[in-house]
PDB file of C-alpha atoms (C1' of nucleotides) in Angstrom:
ATOM      1  CA  MET A   1       0.000   0.000   0.000  1.00  0.00           C
ATOM      2  CA  ASP A   2       2.802   2.352   0.914  1.00  0.00           C
ATOM      3  CA  ALA A   3       4.499   1.067  -2.234  1.00  0.00           C
ATOM      4  CA  LEU A   4       1.741   2.650  -4.314  1.00  0.00           C
ATOM      5  CA  VAL A   5       2.280   6.055  -2.718  1.00  0.00           C
ATOM      6  CA  GLN A   6       6.048   5.795  -3.129  1.00  0.00           C
ATOM      7  CA  LEU A   7       5.542   4.820  -6.760  1.00  0.00           C
ATOM      8  CA  THR A   8       3.286   7.815  -7.221  1.00  0.00           C
ATOM      9  CA  TRP A   9       5.937  10.223  -5.965  1.00  0.00           C
ATOM     10  CA  ARG A  10       8.601   8.652  -8.131  1.00  0.00           C
ATOM     11  CA  VAL A  11       6.528   8.890 -11.282  1.00  0.00           C
ATOM     12  CA  TYR A  12       5.373  12.369 -10.309  1.00  0.00           C
ATOM     13  CA  ASP A  13       9.008  13.463 -10.060  1.00  0.00           C
ATOM     14  CA  ILE A  14       9.670  12.047 -13.517  1.00  0.00           C
ATOM     15  CA  LEU A  15       6.687  13.931 -14.912  1.00  0.00           C
ATOM     16  CA  ASP A  16       7.827  17.108 -13.219  1.00  0.00           C
ATOM     17  CA  ASP A  17      11.383  16.754 -14.517  1.00  0.00           C
ATOM     18  CA  ALA A  18      10.167  16.127 -18.059  1.00  0.00           C
ATOM     19  CA  ALA A  19       7.853  19.141 -17.957  1.00  0.00           C
ATOM     20  CA  ARG A  20      10.535  21.357 -16.453  1.00  0.00           C
ATOM     21  CA  ALA A  21      12.986  20.378 -19.189  1.00  0.00           C
ATOM     22  CA  HIS A  22      10.606  22.155 -21.562  1.00  0.00           C
ATOM     23  CA  ASP A  23       9.912  24.995 -19.159  1.00  0.00           C
ATOM     24  CA  LEU A  24       6.445  23.639 -18.407  1.00  0.00           C
ATOM     25  CA  SER A  25       4.711  22.848 -15.115  1.00  0.00           C
ATOM     26  CA  THR A  26       3.121  19.540 -14.199  1.00  0.00           C
ATOM     27  CA  SER A  27      -0.258  21.255 -14.511  1.00  0.00           C
ATOM     28  CA  GLN A  28       0.510  22.297 -18.074  1.00  0.00           C
ATOM     29  CA  LEU A  29       1.740  18.776 -18.792  1.00  0.00           C
ATOM     30  CA  ARG A  30      -1.465  17.329 -17.414  1.00  0.00           C
ATOM     31  CA  LEU A  31      -3.492  19.767 -19.483  1.00  0.00           C
ATOM     32  CA  LEU A  32      -1.771  18.618 -22.666  1.00  0.00           C
ATOM     33  CA  GLY A  33      -2.444  15.015 -21.696  1.00  0.00           C
ATOM     34  CA  ILE A  34      -6.133  15.597 -21.088  1.00  0.00           C
ATOM     35  CA  LEU A  35      -6.540  17.420 -24.391  1.00  0.00           C
ATOM     36  CA  ARG A  36      -4.930  14.613 -26.352  1.00  0.00           C
ATOM     37  CA  ASP A  37      -8.266  13.044 -27.206  1.00  0.00           C
ATOM     38  CA  ARG A  38     -10.768  15.562 -25.901  1.00  0.00           C
ATOM     39  CA  GLU A  39     -12.011  19.051 -26.682  1.00  0.00           C
ATOM     40  CA  PRO A  40     -13.691  19.945 -23.387  1.00  0.00           C
ATOM     41  CA  GLU A  41     -15.295  23.210 -22.354  1.00  0.00           C
ATOM     42  CA  MET A  42     -13.781  25.127 -19.470  1.00  0.00           C
ATOM     43  CA  LEU A  43     -16.009  23.668 -16.745  1.00  0.00           C
ATOM     44  CA  GLU A  44     -15.526  20.156 -18.016  1.00  0.00           C
ATOM     45  CA  LEU A  45     -11.788  20.744 -18.105  1.00  0.00           C
ATOM     46  CA  ALA A  46     -11.898  21.951 -14.508  1.00  0.00           C
ATOM     47  CA  GLY A  47     -13.519  18.632 -13.639  1.00  0.00           C
ATOM     48  CA  HIS A  48     -10.815  16.624 -15.388  1.00  0.00           C
ATOM     49  CA  LEU A  49      -8.054  18.580 -13.690  1.00  0.00           C
ATOM     50  CA  GLY A  50      -9.770  18.628 -10.309  1.00  0.00           C
ATOM     51  CA  VAL A  51      -9.414  22.391  -9.937  1.00  0.00           C
ATOM     52  CA  ASP A  52     -11.752  25.376  -9.855  1.00  0.00           C
ATOM     53  CA  LYS A  53     -12.926  26.935 -13.127  1.00  0.00           C
ATOM     54  CA  SER A  54     -11.129  30.150 -12.215  1.00  0.00           C
ATOM     55  CA  SER A  55      -7.852  28.235 -12.089  1.00  0.00           C
ATOM     56  CA  VAL A  56      -8.507  26.856 -15.545  1.00  0.00           C
ATOM     57  CA  SER A  57      -8.810  30.351 -16.990  1.00  0.00           C
ATOM     58  CA  GLY A  58      -5.233  31.177 -16.054  1.00  0.00           C
ATOM     59  CA  LEU A  59      -3.942  27.743 -16.970  1.00  0.00           C
ATOM     60  CA  VAL A  60      -5.439  27.992 -20.450  1.00  0.00           C
ATOM     61  CA  ASP A  61      -4.296  31.608 -20.767  1.00  0.00           C
ATOM     62  CA  ARG A  62      -0.685  30.640 -20.205  1.00  0.00           C
ATOM     63  CA  ALA A  63      -0.871  27.576 -22.446  1.00  0.00           C
ATOM     64  CA  ALA A  64      -2.508  29.655 -25.185  1.00  0.00           C
ATOM     65  CA  ALA A  65       0.121  32.381 -24.823  1.00  0.00           C
ATOM     66  CA  ARG A  66       2.682  29.718 -25.639  1.00  0.00           C
ATOM     67  CA  GLY A  67       0.718  28.534 -28.631  1.00  0.00           C
ATOM     68  CA  LEU A  68      -0.026  25.095 -27.176  1.00  0.00           C
ATOM     69  CA  VAL A  69      -3.825  25.318 -26.962  1.00  0.00           C
ATOM     70  CA  GLU A  70      -6.595  27.476 -28.360  1.00  0.00           C
ATOM     71  CA  ARG A  71     -10.079  28.501 -27.260  1.00  0.00           C
ATOM     72  CA  VAL A  72     -12.949  27.526 -29.527  1.00  0.00           C
ATOM     73  CA  PRO A  73     -16.218  29.430 -28.981  1.00  0.00           C
ATOM     74  CA  SER A  74     -19.389  27.385 -29.152  1.00  0.00           C
ATOM     75  CA  ALA A  75     -21.580  28.106 -32.160  1.00  0.00           C
ATOM     76  CA  THR A  76     -24.829  27.555 -30.290  1.00  0.00           C
ATOM     77  CA  ASP A  77     -24.204  28.981 -26.794  1.00  0.00           C
ATOM     78  CA  ARG A  78     -22.062  32.060 -26.709  1.00  0.00           C
ATOM     79  CA  ARG A  79     -21.168  31.536 -23.057  1.00  0.00           C
ATOM     80  CA  ARG A  80     -19.405  28.257 -23.759  1.00  0.00           C
ATOM     81  CA  ILE A  81     -15.794  27.894 -24.844  1.00  0.00           C
ATOM     82  CA  ALA A  82     -14.036  24.661 -25.728  1.00  0.00           C
ATOM     83  CA  VAL A  83     -10.285  24.158 -25.515  1.00  0.00           C
ATOM     84  CA  ARG A  84      -8.188  22.140 -27.900  1.00  0.00           C
ATOM     85  CA  LEU A  85      -4.553  21.468 -28.688  1.00  0.00           C
ATOM     86  CA  THR A  86      -2.915  23.399 -31.499  1.00  0.00           C
ATOM     87  CA  GLU A  87      -0.610  21.539 -33.846  1.00  0.00           C
ATOM     88  CA  ALA A  88       2.304  22.832 -31.797  1.00  0.00           C
ATOM     89  CA  GLY A  89       0.615  21.592 -28.635  1.00  0.00           C
ATOM     90  CA  ARG A  90       0.071  18.187 -30.140  1.00  0.00           C
ATOM     91  CA  ALA A  91       3.712  17.984 -31.180  1.00  0.00           C
ATOM     92  CA  GLN A  92       4.887  19.145 -27.760  1.00  0.00           C
ATOM     93  CA  ARG A  93       2.735  16.541 -26.036  1.00  0.00           C
ATOM     94  CA  GLU A  94       4.149  13.776 -28.189  1.00  0.00           C
ATOM     95  CA  ILE A  95       7.715  14.804 -27.468  1.00  0.00           C
ATOM     96  CA  LEU A  96       6.945  14.841 -23.757  1.00  0.00           C
ATOM     97  CA  GLU A  97       5.270  11.443 -23.942  1.00  0.00           C
ATOM     98  CA  THR A  98       8.329   9.913 -25.520  1.00  0.00           C
ATOM     99  CA  GLU A  99      10.683  11.456 -22.998  1.00  0.00           C
ATOM    100  CA  ILE A 100       8.488  10.421 -20.083  1.00  0.00           C
ATOM    101  CA  TYR A 101       8.229   6.832 -21.206  1.00  0.00           C
ATOM    102  CA  THR A 102      11.965   6.689 -21.701  1.00  0.00           C
ATOM    103  CA  ALA A 103      12.541   8.062 -18.213  1.00  0.00           C
ATOM    104  CA  ILE A 104      10.030   5.680 -16.656  1.00  0.00           C
ATOM    105  CA  ASP A 105      11.647   2.785 -18.408  1.00  0.00           C
ATOM    106  CA  ARG A 106      15.128   3.907 -17.397  1.00  0.00           C
ATOM    107  CA  ALA A 107      13.945   4.082 -13.789  1.00  0.00           C
ATOM    108  CA  GLY A 108      12.729   0.482 -14.010  1.00  0.00           C
ATOM    109  CA  LEU A 109       9.189   1.503 -13.195  1.00  0.00           C
ATOM    110  CA  THR A 110       7.069  -0.712 -15.387  1.00  0.00           C
ATOM    111  CA  LEU A 111       3.770  -2.111 -14.220  1.00  0.00           C
ATOM    112  CA  PRO A 112       3.616  -5.861 -14.844  1.00  0.00           C
ATOM    113  CA  PRO A 113       0.938  -6.776 -17.424  1.00  0.00           C
ATOM    114  CA  GLY A 114      -1.379  -8.184 -14.772  1.00  0.00           C
ATOM    115  CA  ALA A 115      -1.470  -4.909 -12.892  1.00  0.00           C
ATOM    116  CA  ARG A 116      -2.766  -2.844 -15.766  1.00  0.00           C
ATOM    117  CA  SER A 117      -6.342  -4.032 -15.740  1.00  0.00           C
ATOM    118  CA  THR A 118      -6.442  -3.871 -11.963  1.00  0.00           C
ATOM    119  CA  VAL A 119      -5.260  -0.350 -11.989  1.00  0.00           C
ATOM    120  CA  THR A 120      -7.176   1.213 -14.856  1.00  0.00           C
ATOM    121  CA  PRO A 121     -10.802   0.184 -14.617  1.00  0.00           C
TER     122      PRO A 121
ATOM    123  CA  MET B   1       2.841   2.448 -19.778  1.00  0.00           C
ATOM    124  CA  ASP B   2       0.169   5.097 -20.087  1.00  0.00           C
ATOM    125  CA  ALA B   3      -1.628   3.165 -17.351  1.00  0.00           C
ATOM    126  CA  LEU B   4       1.201   4.026 -14.962  1.00  0.00           C
ATOM    127  CA  VAL B   5       0.866   7.748 -15.651  1.00  0.00           C
ATOM    128  CA  GLN B   6      -2.920   7.600 -15.289  1.00  0.00           C
ATOM    129  CA  LEU B   7      -2.491   5.718 -12.038  1.00  0.00           C
ATOM    130  CA  THR B   8      -0.077   8.369 -10.847  1.00  0.00           C
ATOM    131  CA  TRP B   9      -2.577  11.162 -11.449  1.00  0.00           C
ATOM    132  CA  ARG B  10      -5.342   9.250  -9.717  1.00  0.00           C
ATOM    133  CA  VAL B  11      -3.273   8.585  -6.626  1.00  0.00           C
ATOM    134  CA  TYR B  12      -1.923  12.125  -6.726  1.00  0.00           C
ATOM    135  CA  ASP B  13      -5.491  13.454  -6.645  1.00  0.00           C
ATOM    136  CA  ILE B  14      -6.249  11.251  -3.658  1.00  0.00           C
ATOM    137  CA  LEU B  15      -3.173  12.564  -1.850  1.00  0.00           C
ATOM    138  CA  ASP B  16      -4.134  16.129  -2.702  1.00  0.00           C
ATOM    139  CA  ASP B  17      -7.702  15.645  -1.483  1.00  0.00           C
ATOM    140  CA  ALA B  18      -6.537  14.100   1.778  1.00  0.00           C
ATOM    141  CA  ALA B  19      -4.055  16.906   2.400  1.00  0.00           C
ATOM    142  CA  ARG B  20      -6.607  19.579   1.518  1.00  0.00           C
ATOM    143  CA  ALA B  21      -9.119  18.095   3.955  1.00  0.00           C
ATOM    144  CA  HIS B  22      -6.640  19.087   6.668  1.00  0.00           C
ATOM    145  CA  ASP B  23      -5.780  22.391   5.026  1.00  0.00           C
ATOM    146  CA  LEU B  24      -2.391  21.071   3.926  1.00  0.00           C
ATOM    147  CA  SER B  25      -0.700  20.995   0.531  1.00  0.00           C
ATOM    148  CA  THR B  26       0.715  17.933  -1.187  1.00  0.00           C
ATOM    149  CA  SER B  27       4.181  19.338  -0.481  1.00  0.00           C
ATOM    150  CA  GLN B  28       3.450  19.505   3.223  1.00  0.00           C
ATOM    151  CA  LEU B  29       2.024  15.999   3.071  1.00  0.00           C
ATOM    152  CA  ARG B  30       5.140  14.757   1.363  1.00  0.00           C
ATOM    153  CA  LEU B  31       7.297  16.505   3.932  1.00  0.00           C
ATOM    154  CA  LEU B  32       5.502  14.706   6.759  1.00  0.00           C
ATOM    155  CA  GLY B  33       5.971  11.416   4.932  1.00  0.00           C
ATOM    156  CA  ILE B  34       9.676  11.936   4.447  1.00  0.00           C
ATOM    157  CA  LEU B  35      10.179  12.854   8.085  1.00  0.00           C
ATOM    158  CA  ARG B  36       8.415   9.758   9.334  1.00  0.00           C
ATOM    159  CA  ASP B  37      11.655   7.846   9.735  1.00  0.00           C
ATOM    160  CA  ARG B  38      14.294  10.479   9.064  1.00  0.00           C
ATOM    161  CA  GLU B  39      15.737  13.585  10.669  1.00  0.00           C
ATOM    162  CA  PRO B  40      17.458  15.163   7.661  1.00  0.00           C
ATOM    163  CA  GLU B  41      19.272  18.474   7.434  1.00  0.00           C
ATOM    164  CA  MET B  42      17.883  21.125   5.105  1.00  0.00           C
ATOM    165  CA  LEU B  43      20.021  20.249   2.078  1.00  0.00           C
ATOM    166  CA  GLU B  44      19.324  16.567   2.474  1.00  0.00           C
ATOM    167  CA  LEU B  45      15.624  17.331   2.755  1.00  0.00           C
ATOM    168  CA  ALA B  46      15.801  19.358  -0.449  1.00  0.00           C
ATOM    169  CA  GLY B  47      17.242  16.271  -2.110  1.00  0.00           C
ATOM    170  CA  HIS B  48      14.438  14.054  -0.861  1.00  0.00           C
ATOM    171  CA  LEU B  49      11.789  16.510  -2.010  1.00  0.00           C
ATOM    172  CA  GLY B  50      13.518  17.282  -5.279  1.00  0.00           C
ATOM    173  CA  VAL B  51      13.366  21.035  -4.742  1.00  0.00           C
ATOM    174  CA  ASP B  52      15.865  23.805  -4.123  1.00  0.00           C
ATOM    175  CA  LYS B  53      17.147  24.440  -0.613  1.00  0.00           C
ATOM    176  CA  SER B  54      15.561  27.891  -0.703  1.00  0.00           C
ATOM    177  CA  SER B  55      12.165  26.284  -1.209  1.00  0.00           C
ATOM    178  CA  VAL B  56      12.733  24.067   1.792  1.00  0.00           C
ATOM    179  CA  SER B  57      13.221  27.081   4.039  1.00  0.00           C
ATOM    180  CA  GLY B  58       9.706  28.300   3.371  1.00  0.00           C
ATOM    181  CA  LEU B  59       8.212  24.828   3.437  1.00  0.00           C
ATOM    182  CA  VAL B  60       9.702  24.122   6.859  1.00  0.00           C
ATOM    183  CA  ASP B  61       8.781  27.610   8.064  1.00  0.00           C
ATOM    184  CA  ARG B  62       5.118  27.008   7.326  1.00  0.00           C
ATOM    185  CA  ALA B  63       5.117  23.486   8.739  1.00  0.00           C
ATOM    186  CA  ALA B  64       6.861  24.737  11.884  1.00  0.00           C
ATOM    187  CA  ALA B  65       4.385  27.616  12.237  1.00  0.00           C
ATOM    188  CA  ARG B  66       1.669  24.965  12.412  1.00  0.00           C
ATOM    189  CA  GLY B  67       3.560  22.971  14.981  1.00  0.00           C
ATOM    190  CA  LEU B  68       4.109  19.973  12.729  1.00  0.00           C
ATOM    191  CA  VAL B  69       7.916  20.036  12.545  1.00  0.00           C
ATOM    192  CA  GLU B  70      10.801  21.610  14.390  1.00  0.00           C
ATOM    193  CA  ARG B  71      14.329  22.692  13.539  1.00  0.00           C
ATOM    194  CA  VAL B  72      17.136  21.042  15.468  1.00  0.00           C
ATOM    195  CA  PRO B  73      20.515  22.818  15.333  1.00  0.00           C
ATOM    196  CA  SER B  74      23.578  20.625  14.982  1.00  0.00           C
ATOM    197  CA  ALA B  75      25.803  20.471  18.038  1.00  0.00           C
ATOM    198  CA  THR B  76      29.006  20.188  16.032  1.00  0.00           C
ATOM    199  CA  ASP B  77      28.475  22.445  12.990  1.00  0.00           C
ATOM    200  CA  ARG B  78      26.546  25.597  13.653  1.00  0.00           C
ATOM    201  CA  ARG B  79      25.615  25.999   9.987  1.00  0.00           C
ATOM    202  CA  ARG B  80      23.643  22.778   9.921  1.00  0.00           C
ATOM    203  CA  ILE B  81      20.024  22.374  10.965  1.00  0.00           C
ATOM    204  CA  ALA B  82      18.087  19.134  11.075  1.00  0.00           C
ATOM    205  CA  VAL B  83      14.312  18.914  10.790  1.00  0.00           C
ATOM    206  CA  ARG B  84      12.073  16.489  12.635  1.00  0.00           C
ATOM    207  CA  LEU B  85       8.415  15.849  13.268  1.00  0.00           C
ATOM    208  CA  THR B  86       6.882  17.109  16.478  1.00  0.00           C
ATOM    209  CA  GLU B  87       4.471  14.867  18.332  1.00  0.00           C
ATOM    210  CA  ALA B  88       1.626  16.780  16.677  1.00  0.00           C
ATOM    211  CA  GLY B  89       3.253  16.259  13.298  1.00  0.00           C
ATOM    212  CA  ARG B  90       3.607  12.563  13.915  1.00  0.00           C
ATOM    213  CA  ALA B  91      -0.043  12.299  14.900  1.00  0.00           C
ATOM    214  CA  GLN B  92      -1.138  14.330  11.892  1.00  0.00           C
ATOM    215  CA  ARG B  93       0.862  12.108   9.557  1.00  0.00           C
ATOM    216  CA  GLU B  94      -0.711   8.975  10.978  1.00  0.00           C
ATOM    217  CA  ILE B  95      -4.213  10.347  10.548  1.00  0.00           C
ATOM    218  CA  LEU B  96      -3.432  11.252   6.958  1.00  0.00           C
ATOM    219  CA  GLU B  97      -1.941   7.830   6.299  1.00  0.00           C
ATOM    220  CA  THR B  98      -5.100   6.117   7.459  1.00  0.00           C
ATOM    221  CA  GLU B  99      -7.345   8.372   5.413  1.00  0.00           C
ATOM    222  CA  ILE B 100      -5.193   7.965   2.315  1.00  0.00           C
ATOM    223  CA  TYR B 101      -5.144   4.206   2.536  1.00  0.00           C
ATOM    224  CA  THR B 102      -8.886   4.154   2.988  1.00  0.00           C
ATOM    225  CA  ALA B 103      -9.369   6.379  -0.044  1.00  0.00           C
ATOM    226  CA  ILE B 104      -6.976   4.317  -2.171  1.00  0.00           C
ATOM    227  CA  ASP B 105      -8.765   1.175  -1.169  1.00  0.00           C
ATOM    228  CA  ARG B 106     -12.173   2.682  -1.847  1.00  0.00           C
ATOM    229  CA  ALA B 107     -10.976   3.695  -5.313  1.00  0.00           C
ATOM    230  CA  GLY B 108      -9.948   0.109  -5.993  1.00  0.00           C
ATOM    231  CA  LEU B 109      -6.356   1.100  -6.583  1.00  0.00           C
ATOM    232  CA  THR B 110      -4.343  -1.704  -5.054  1.00  0.00           C
ATOM    233  CA  LEU B 111      -1.132  -2.912  -6.588  1.00  0.00           C
ATOM    234  CA  PRO B 112      -1.163  -6.706  -6.968  1.00  0.00           C
ATOM    235  CA  PRO B 113       1.444  -8.390  -4.708  1.00  0.00           C
ATOM    236  CA  GLY B 114       3.670  -9.215  -7.662  1.00  0.00           C
ATOM    237  CA  ALA B 115       3.970  -5.569  -8.632  1.00  0.00           C
ATOM    238  CA  ARG B 116       5.318  -4.386  -5.335  1.00  0.00           C
ATOM    239  CA  SER B 117       8.830  -5.707  -5.614  1.00  0.00           C
ATOM    240  CA  THR B 118       8.980  -4.609  -9.241  1.00  0.00           C
ATOM    241  CA  VAL B 119       7.962  -1.169  -8.337  1.00  0.00           C
ATOM    242  CA  THR B 120       9.959  -0.391  -5.230  1.00  0.00           C
ATOM    243  CA  PRO B 121      13.545  -1.452  -5.733  1.00  0.00           C
TER     244      PRO B 121
ATOM    245  C1'  DT C   1      37.443  29.910   0.124  1.00  0.00           C
ATOM    246  C1'  DA C   2      33.688  26.610   0.401  1.00  0.00           C
ATOM    247  C1'  DT C   3      29.391  25.216   2.514  1.00  0.00           C
ATOM    248  C1'  DT C   4      24.809  25.676   4.897  1.00  0.00           C
ATOM    249  C1'  DG C   5      20.945  28.005   5.281  1.00  0.00           C
ATOM    250  C1'  DT C   6      18.043  32.297   4.668  1.00  0.00           C
ATOM    251  C1'  DT C   7      16.202  36.268   2.196  1.00  0.00           C
ATOM    252  C1'  DA C   8      14.597  39.049  -1.906  1.00  0.00           C
ATOM    253  C1'  DT C   9      12.230  38.717  -6.010  1.00  0.00           C
ATOM    254  C1'  DA C  10       9.367  36.961  -9.592  1.00  0.00           C
ATOM    255  C1'  DC C  11       6.400  33.571 -11.556  1.00  0.00           C
ATOM    256  C1'  DT C  12       2.939  29.657 -11.570  1.00  0.00           C
ATOM    257  C1'  DC C  13      -0.889  27.509  -9.468  1.00  0.00           C
ATOM    258  C1'  DT C  14      -4.731  27.586  -6.583  1.00  0.00           C
ATOM    259  C1'  DA C  15      -9.307  29.003  -4.240  1.00  0.00           C
ATOM    260  C1'  DT C  16     -12.870  32.402  -3.026  1.00  0.00           C
ATOM    261  C1'  DA C  17     -15.687  36.016  -4.203  1.00  0.00           C
ATOM    262  C1'  DA C  18     -17.343  39.329  -7.303  1.00  0.00           C
ATOM    263  C1'  DC C  19     -18.191  40.315 -11.886  1.00  0.00           C
ATOM    264  C1'  DT C  20     -19.815  40.021 -17.127  1.00  0.00           C
ATOM    265  C1'  DA C  21     -22.281  38.065 -20.707  1.00  0.00           C
ATOM    266  C1'  DT C  22     -25.518  34.907 -22.183  1.00  0.00           C
ATOM    267  C1'  DA C  23     -29.333  31.805 -21.625  1.00  0.00           C
TER     268       DA C  23
ATOM    269  C1'  DT D   1     -32.804  33.798 -12.388  1.00  0.00           C
ATOM    270  C1'  DA D   2     -29.282  30.467 -13.564  1.00  0.00           C
ATOM    271  C1'  DT D   3     -25.051  29.245 -15.954  1.00  0.00           C
ATOM    272  C1'  DA D   4     -20.274  29.753 -18.293  1.00  0.00           C
ATOM    273  C1'  DG D   5     -16.405  32.026 -18.003  1.00  0.00           C
ATOM    274  C1'  DT D   6     -13.267  35.859 -16.366  1.00  0.00           C
ATOM    275  C1'  DT D   7     -11.119  38.929 -13.070  1.00  0.00           C
ATOM    276  C1'  DA D   8      -9.429  40.552  -8.464  1.00  0.00           C
ATOM    277  C1'  DT D   9      -7.134  39.158  -4.636  1.00  0.00           C
ATOM    278  C1'  DA D  10      -4.484  36.441  -1.495  1.00  0.00           C
ATOM    279  C1'  DG D  11      -1.592  32.631  -0.269  1.00  0.00           C
ATOM    280  C1'  DA D  12       1.426  28.522  -1.182  1.00  0.00           C
ATOM    281  C1'  DG D  13       5.192  26.604  -3.785  1.00  0.00           C
ATOM    282  C1'  DT D  14       9.000  27.128  -6.708  1.00  0.00           C
ATOM    283  C1'  DA D  15      13.709  28.795  -8.721  1.00  0.00           C
ATOM    284  C1'  DT D  16      17.474  32.156  -9.145  1.00  0.00           C
ATOM    285  C1'  DA D  17      20.536  35.166  -7.195  1.00  0.00           C
ATOM    286  C1'  DA D  18      22.424  37.513  -3.436  1.00  0.00           C
ATOM    287  C1'  DC D  19      23.393  37.292   1.286  1.00  0.00           C
ATOM    288  C1'  DA D  20      25.013  35.848   6.283  1.00  0.00           C
ATOM    289  C1'  DA D  21      27.231  32.813   9.241  1.00  0.00           C
ATOM    290  C1'  DT D  22      30.252  29.173   9.891  1.00  0.00           C
ATOM    291  C1'  DA D  23      33.764  25.964   8.569  1.00  0.00           C
TER     292       DA D  23
END
DNA sequence: TATTGTTATACTCTATAACTATA
DNA sequence: TATAGTTATAGAGTATAACAATA
């Protein structure tokens, strides 16, 4: 049980290092990961990230300022705004993914095949 | 491989929720965990946390202000300062541990026995 | 001179509360 | 009135650089 928490910190450190190497935060990294196969609106995004909607505004602002994501206004409800990766954001995410997997592998932190189904319902 | 990163975020959220419920941050939570069976000096603590020594000063300041940890000056080298849990800090950490394990269990996130040795060298 | 720790400064991330625009 | 999103504000966490005290 403690092993799971220790594992979490070790992987978290790897994620943080990888993000930092590209001058990104773990929150920005997580944002890119969530947007890989989604185009959520701000509130929905807040739910995925587990933070308040007001925090998402700033998070998306900074990611957009770096050209990684863009806001997409809804055609039917002018209050709603979706967020999606730009091409640059998609490329950045893929680079990070590769580096992270390499680092995880190098650290010898691979879940055995049997654990995967247990762990990702 | 992706499963490991997803698992990390899920456990990280559980840790964050548990810390928040006691008005603590994940960094403070991690600090308490590290000090469970150690009495490191500031630089050593920075190494464990993976942050700069200047960040540790503030982290320990805030934890000390809440009575969770205390600074212990070295008897032989007056530059060095060790950090240890107070009794209150030890109690707080144990409460958090229980709550975290309960939450992890409730989320169905248990590593199968075979994974443990793989994962914590 | 080198090392340990703190301080000054600036930025990101976060929540709460108040606000705007739209429904 | 209710909802989606932003802004204002305050606090924590972080790094860099400069500093103080000690070795």
